[in-house]
mmCIF file with all atom_site columns, C-alpha atoms in Angstrom:
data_model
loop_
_atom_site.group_PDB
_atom_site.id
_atom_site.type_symbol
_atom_site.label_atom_id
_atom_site.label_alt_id
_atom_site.label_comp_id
_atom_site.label_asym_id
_atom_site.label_entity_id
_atom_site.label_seq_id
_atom_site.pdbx_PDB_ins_code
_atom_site.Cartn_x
_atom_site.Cartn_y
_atom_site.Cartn_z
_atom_site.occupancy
_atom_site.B_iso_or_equiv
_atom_site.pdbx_formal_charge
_atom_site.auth_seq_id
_atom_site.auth_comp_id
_atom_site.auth_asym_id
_atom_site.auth_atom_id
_atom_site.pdbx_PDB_model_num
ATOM 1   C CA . UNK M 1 1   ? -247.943 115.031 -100.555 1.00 58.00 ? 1   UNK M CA 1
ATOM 2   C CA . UNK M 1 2   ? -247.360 114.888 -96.576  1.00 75.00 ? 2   UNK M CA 1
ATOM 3   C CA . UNK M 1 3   ? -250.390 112.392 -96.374  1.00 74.00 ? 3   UNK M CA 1
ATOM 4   C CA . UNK M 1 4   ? -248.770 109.940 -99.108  1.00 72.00 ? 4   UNK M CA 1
ATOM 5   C CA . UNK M 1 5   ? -245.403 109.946 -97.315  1.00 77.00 ? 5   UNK M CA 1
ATOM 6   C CA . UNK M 1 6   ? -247.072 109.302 -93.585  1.00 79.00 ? 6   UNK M CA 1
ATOM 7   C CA . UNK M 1 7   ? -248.590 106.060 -95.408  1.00 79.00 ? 7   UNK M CA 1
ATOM 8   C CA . UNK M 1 8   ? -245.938 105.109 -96.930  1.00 83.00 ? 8   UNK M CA 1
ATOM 9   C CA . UNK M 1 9   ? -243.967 104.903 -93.762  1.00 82.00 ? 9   UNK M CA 1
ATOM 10  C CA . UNK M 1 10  ? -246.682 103.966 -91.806  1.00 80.00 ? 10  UNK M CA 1
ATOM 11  C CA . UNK M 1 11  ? -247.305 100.595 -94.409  1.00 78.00 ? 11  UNK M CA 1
ATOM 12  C CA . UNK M 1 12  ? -243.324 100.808 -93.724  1.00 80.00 ? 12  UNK M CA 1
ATOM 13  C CA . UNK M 1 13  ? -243.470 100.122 -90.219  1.00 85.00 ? 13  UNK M CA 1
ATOM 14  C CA . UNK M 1 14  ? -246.079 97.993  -89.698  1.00 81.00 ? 14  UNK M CA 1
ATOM 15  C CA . UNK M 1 15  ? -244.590 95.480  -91.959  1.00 80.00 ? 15  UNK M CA 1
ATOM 16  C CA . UNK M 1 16  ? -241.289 95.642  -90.144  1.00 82.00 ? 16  UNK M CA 1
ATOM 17  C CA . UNK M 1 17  ? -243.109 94.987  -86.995  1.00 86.00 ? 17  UNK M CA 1
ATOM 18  C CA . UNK M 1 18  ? -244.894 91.989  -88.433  1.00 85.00 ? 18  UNK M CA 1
ATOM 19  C CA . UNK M 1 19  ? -241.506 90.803  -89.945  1.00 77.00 ? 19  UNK M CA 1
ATOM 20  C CA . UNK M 1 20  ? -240.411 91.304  -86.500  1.00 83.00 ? 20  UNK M CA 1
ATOM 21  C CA . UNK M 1 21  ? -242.934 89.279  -84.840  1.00 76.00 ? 21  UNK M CA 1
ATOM 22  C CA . UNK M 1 22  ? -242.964 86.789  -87.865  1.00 79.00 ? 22  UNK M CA 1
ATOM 23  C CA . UNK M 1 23  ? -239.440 85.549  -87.592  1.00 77.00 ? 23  UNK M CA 1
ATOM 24  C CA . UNK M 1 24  ? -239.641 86.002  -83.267  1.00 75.00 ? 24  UNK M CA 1
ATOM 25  C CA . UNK M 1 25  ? -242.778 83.607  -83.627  1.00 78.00 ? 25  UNK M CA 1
ATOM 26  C CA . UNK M 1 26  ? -241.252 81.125  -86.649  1.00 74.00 ? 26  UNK M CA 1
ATOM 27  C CA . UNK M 1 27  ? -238.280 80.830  -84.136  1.00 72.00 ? 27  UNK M CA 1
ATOM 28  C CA . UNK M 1 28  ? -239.931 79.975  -81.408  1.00 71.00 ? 28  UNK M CA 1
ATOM 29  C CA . UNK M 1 29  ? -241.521 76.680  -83.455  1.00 66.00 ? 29  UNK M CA 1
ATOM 30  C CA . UNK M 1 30  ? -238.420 76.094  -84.612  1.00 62.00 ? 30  UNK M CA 1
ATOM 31  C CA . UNK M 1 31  ? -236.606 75.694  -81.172  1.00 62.00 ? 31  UNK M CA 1
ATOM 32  C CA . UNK M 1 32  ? -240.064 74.126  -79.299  1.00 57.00 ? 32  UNK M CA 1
ATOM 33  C CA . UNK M 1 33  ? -239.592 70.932  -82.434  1.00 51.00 ? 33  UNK M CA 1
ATOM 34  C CA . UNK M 1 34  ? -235.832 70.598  -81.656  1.00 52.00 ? 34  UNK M CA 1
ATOM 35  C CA . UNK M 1 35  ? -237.277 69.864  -78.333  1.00 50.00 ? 35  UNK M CA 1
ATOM 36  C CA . UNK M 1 36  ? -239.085 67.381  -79.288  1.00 50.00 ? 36  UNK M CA 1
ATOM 37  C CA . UNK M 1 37  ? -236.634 65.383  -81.555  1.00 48.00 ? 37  UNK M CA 1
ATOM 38  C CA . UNK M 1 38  ? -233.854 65.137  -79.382  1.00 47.00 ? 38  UNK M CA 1
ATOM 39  C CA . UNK M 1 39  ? -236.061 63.928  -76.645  1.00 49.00 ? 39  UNK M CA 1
ATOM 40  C CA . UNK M 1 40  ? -237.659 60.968  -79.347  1.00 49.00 ? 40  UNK M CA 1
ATOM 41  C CA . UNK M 1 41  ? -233.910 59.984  -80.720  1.00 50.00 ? 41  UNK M CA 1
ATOM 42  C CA . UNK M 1 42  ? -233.231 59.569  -77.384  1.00 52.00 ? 42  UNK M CA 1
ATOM 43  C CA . UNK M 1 43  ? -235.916 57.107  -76.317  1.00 58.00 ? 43  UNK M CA 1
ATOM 44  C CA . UNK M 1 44  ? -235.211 55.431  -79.525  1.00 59.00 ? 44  UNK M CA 1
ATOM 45  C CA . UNK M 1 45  ? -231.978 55.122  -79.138  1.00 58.00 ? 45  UNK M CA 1
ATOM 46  C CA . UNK M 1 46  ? -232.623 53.474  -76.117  1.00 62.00 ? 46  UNK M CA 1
ATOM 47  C CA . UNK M 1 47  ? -234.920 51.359  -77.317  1.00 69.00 ? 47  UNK M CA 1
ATOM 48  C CA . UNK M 1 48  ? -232.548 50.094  -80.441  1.00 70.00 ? 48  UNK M CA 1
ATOM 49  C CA . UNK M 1 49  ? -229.213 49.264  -77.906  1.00 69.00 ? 49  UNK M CA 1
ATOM 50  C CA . UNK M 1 50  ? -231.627 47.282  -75.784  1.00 77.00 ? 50  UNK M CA 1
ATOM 51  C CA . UNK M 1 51  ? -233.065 45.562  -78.394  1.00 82.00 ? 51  UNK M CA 1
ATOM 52  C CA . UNK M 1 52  ? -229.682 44.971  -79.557  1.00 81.00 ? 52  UNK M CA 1
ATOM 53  C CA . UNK M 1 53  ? -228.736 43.506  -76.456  1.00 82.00 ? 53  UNK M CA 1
ATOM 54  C CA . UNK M 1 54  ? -231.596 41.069  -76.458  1.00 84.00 ? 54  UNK M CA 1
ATOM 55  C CA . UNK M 1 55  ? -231.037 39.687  -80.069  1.00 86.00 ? 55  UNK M CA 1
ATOM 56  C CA . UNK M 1 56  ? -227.329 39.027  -79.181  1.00 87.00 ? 56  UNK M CA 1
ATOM 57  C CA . UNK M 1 57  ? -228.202 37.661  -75.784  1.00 87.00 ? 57  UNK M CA 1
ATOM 58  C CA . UNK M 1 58  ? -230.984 35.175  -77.459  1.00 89.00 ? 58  UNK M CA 1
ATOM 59  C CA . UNK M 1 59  ? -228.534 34.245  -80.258  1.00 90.00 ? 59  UNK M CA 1
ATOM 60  C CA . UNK M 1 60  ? -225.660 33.483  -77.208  1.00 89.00 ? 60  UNK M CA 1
ATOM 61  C CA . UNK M 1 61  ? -228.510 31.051  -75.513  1.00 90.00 ? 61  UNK M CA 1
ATOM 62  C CA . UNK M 1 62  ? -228.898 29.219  -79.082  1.00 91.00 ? 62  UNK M CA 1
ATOM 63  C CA . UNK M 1 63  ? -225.405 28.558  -79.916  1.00 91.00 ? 63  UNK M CA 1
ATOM 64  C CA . UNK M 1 64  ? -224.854 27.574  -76.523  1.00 90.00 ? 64  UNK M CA 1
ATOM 65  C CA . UNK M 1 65  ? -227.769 24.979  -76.188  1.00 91.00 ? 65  UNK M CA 1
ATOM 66  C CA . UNK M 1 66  ? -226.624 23.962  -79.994  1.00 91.00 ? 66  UNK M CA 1
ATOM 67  C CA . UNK M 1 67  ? -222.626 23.442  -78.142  1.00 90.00 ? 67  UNK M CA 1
ATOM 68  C CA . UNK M 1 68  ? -224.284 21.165  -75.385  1.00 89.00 ? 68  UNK M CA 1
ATOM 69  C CA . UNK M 1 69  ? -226.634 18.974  -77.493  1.00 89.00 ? 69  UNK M CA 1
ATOM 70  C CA . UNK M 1 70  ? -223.130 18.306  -78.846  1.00 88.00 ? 70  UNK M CA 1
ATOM 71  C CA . UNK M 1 71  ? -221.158 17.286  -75.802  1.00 87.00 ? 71  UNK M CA 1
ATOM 72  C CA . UNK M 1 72  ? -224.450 15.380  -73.938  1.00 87.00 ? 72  UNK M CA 1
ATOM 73  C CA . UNK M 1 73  ? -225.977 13.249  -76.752  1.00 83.00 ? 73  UNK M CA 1
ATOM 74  C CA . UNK M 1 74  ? -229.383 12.398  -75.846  1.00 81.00 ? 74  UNK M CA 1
ATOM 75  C CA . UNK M 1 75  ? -230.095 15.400  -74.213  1.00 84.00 ? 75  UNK M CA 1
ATOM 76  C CA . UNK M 1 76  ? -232.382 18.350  -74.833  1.00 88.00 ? 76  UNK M CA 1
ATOM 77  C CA . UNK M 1 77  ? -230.533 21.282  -73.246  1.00 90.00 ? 77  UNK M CA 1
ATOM 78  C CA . UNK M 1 78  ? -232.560 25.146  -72.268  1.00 90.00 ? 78  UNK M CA 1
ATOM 79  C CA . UNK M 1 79  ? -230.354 27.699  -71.490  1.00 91.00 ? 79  UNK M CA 1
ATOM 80  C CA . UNK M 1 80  ? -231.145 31.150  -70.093  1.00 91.00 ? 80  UNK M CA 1
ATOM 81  C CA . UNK M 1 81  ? -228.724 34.109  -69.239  1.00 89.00 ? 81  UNK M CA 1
ATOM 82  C CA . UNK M 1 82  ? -229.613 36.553  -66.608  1.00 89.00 ? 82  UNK M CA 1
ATOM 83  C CA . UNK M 1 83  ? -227.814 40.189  -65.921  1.00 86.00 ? 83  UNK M CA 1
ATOM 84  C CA . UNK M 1 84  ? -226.598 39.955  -69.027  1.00 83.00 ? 84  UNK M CA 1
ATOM 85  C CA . UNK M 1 85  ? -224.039 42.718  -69.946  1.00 77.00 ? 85  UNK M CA 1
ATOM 86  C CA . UNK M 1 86  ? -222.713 43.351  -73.365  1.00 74.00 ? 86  UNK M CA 1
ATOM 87  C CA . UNK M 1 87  ? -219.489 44.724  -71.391  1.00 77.00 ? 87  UNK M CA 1
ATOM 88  C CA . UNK M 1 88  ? -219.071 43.310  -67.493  1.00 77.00 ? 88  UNK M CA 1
ATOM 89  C CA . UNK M 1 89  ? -219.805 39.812  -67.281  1.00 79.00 ? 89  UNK M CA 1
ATOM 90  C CA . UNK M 1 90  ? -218.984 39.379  -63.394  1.00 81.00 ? 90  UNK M CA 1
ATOM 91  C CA . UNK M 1 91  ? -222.825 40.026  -62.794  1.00 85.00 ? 91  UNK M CA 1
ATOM 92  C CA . UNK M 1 92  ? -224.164 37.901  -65.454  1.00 88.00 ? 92  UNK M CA 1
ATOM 93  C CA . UNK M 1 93  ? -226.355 34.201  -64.488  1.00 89.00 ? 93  UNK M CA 1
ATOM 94  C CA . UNK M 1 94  ? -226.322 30.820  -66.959  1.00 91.00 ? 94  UNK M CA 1
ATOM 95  C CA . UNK M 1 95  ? -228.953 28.226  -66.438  1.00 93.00 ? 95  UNK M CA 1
ATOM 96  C CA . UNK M 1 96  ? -228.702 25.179  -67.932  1.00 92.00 ? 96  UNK M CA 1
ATOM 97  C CA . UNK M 1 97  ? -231.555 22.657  -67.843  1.00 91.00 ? 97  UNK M CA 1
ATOM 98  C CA . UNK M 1 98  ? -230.766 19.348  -68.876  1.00 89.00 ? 98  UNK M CA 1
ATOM 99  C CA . UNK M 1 99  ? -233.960 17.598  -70.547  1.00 90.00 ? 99  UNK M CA 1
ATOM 100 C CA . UNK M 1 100 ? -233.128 13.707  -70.631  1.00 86.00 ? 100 UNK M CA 1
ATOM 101 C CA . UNK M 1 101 ? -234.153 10.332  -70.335  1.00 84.00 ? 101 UNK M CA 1
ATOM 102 C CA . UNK M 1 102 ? -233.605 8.656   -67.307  1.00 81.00 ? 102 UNK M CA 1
ATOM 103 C CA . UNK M 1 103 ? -231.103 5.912   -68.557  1.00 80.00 ? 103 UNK M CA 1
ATOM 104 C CA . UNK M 1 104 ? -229.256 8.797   -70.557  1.00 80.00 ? 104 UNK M CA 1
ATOM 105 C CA . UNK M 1 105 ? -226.884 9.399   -67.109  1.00 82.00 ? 105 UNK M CA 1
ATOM 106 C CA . UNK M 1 106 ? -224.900 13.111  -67.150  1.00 82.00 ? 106 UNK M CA 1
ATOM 107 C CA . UNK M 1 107 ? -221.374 12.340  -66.225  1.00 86.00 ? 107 UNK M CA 1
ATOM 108 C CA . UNK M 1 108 ? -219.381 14.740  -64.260  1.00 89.00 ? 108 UNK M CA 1
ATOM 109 C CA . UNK M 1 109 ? -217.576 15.182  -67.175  1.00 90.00 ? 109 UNK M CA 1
ATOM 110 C CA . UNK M 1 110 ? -220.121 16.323  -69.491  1.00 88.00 ? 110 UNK M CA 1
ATOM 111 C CA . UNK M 1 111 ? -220.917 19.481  -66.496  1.00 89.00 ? 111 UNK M CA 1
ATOM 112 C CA . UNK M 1 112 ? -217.653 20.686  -66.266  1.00 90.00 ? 112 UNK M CA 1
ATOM 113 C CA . UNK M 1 113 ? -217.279 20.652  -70.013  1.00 90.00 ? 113 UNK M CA 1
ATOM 114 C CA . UNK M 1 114 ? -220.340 22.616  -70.164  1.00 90.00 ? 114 UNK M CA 1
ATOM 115 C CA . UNK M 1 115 ? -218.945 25.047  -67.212  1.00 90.00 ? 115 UNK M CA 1
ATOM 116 C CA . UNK M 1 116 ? -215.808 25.370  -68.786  1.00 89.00 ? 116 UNK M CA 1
ATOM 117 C CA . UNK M 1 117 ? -217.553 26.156  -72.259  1.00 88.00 ? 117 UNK M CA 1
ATOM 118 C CA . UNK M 1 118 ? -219.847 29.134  -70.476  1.00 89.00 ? 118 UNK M CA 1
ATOM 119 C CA . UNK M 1 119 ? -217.048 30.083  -68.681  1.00 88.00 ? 119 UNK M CA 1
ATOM 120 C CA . UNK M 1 120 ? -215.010 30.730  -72.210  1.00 87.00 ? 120 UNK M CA 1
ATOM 121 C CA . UNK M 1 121 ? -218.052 32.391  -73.502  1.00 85.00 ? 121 UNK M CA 1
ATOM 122 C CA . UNK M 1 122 ? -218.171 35.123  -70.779  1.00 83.00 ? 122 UNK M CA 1
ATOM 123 C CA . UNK M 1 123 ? -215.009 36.695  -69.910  1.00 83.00 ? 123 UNK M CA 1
ATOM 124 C CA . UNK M 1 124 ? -215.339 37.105  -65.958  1.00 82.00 ? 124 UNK M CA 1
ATOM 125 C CA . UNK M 1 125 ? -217.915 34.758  -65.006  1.00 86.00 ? 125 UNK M CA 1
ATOM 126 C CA . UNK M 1 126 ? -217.625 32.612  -62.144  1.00 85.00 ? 126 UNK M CA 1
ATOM 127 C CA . UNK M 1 127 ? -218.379 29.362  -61.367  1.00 88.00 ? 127 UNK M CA 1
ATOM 128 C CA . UNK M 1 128 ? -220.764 30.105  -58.610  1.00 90.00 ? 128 UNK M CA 1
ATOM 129 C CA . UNK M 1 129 ? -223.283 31.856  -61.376  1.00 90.00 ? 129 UNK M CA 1
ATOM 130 C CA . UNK M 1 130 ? -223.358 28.978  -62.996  1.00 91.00 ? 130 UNK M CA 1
ATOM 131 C CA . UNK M 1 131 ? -225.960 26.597  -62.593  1.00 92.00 ? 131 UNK M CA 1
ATOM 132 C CA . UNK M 1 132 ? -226.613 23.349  -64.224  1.00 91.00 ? 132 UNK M CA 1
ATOM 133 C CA . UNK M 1 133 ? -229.870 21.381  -63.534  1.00 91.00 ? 133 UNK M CA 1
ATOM 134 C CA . UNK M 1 134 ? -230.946 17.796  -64.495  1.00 88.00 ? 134 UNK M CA 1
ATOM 135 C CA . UNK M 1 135 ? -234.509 16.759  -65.386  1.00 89.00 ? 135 UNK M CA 1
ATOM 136 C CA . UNK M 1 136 ? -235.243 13.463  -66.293  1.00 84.00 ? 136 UNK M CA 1
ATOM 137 C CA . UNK M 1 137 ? -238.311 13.157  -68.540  1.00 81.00 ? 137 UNK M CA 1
ATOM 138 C CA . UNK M 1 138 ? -240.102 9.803   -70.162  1.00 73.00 ? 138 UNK M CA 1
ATOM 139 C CA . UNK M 1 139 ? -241.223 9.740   -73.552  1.00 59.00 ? 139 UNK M CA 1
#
């Protein structure tokens, strides 16, 4: 009866010990894949914000080319914003190209109208980053 009772807690042990090293070894895994999510939600966080930023940026350039076909008839206007910051606009560039015909003429008017309508769509901006450029084309 000694010899059953040594096997029984031998069979005993050893399947502690591999419990042991089961749940030492699952945990392990466990940890090494919470590794690698936080590092991926990360990166695609990242990766959402700034694609966030673009959309919003590109819709900002539409509506303002839309605003400036409406104060310059005639003319066929490209804007493009540099720097841009959802947040802090001190650092932020606006292009505008003009696209007209020669006898359509740009009054001064129409150019500060258009400054004064970029500079009410960016809180902070000066007037020194923004830039406003004529080119006359034939059709």
């Amino acid at each position: 009866m000694e010899k059953k009772y040594k096997k029984i807690v031998c069979v005993c042990i050893s399947l502690f010990i591999i419990c042991i090293l089961t749940g030492f070894i699952a945990n392990n895994l466990v940890f090494a894949d919470d590794d690698t999510k936080y590092e991926s939600f990360d990166t695609e966080h990242e990766t959402d914000m700034s694609k966030k930023e673009d959309y919003q940026k590109a819709d900002l350039e539409r509506a303002l080319q839309d605003a400036i076909q409406l104060i310059v008839e005639g003319s066929n206007p490209l804007v493009s914003i540099h720097n841009y910051d959802l947040e802090d606009h001190s650092e932020t560039t606006v292009n505008v190209t003009l696209y007209a015909e020669p006898c359509n003429e740009i009054s001064e008017e129409s150019r500060a109208a258009i400054e004064n309508m970029i500079m009410g769509s960016f809180n902070g901006i000066s007037k020194d980053n923004i830039s406003i450029d004529i080119e006359y084309t034939e059709r």
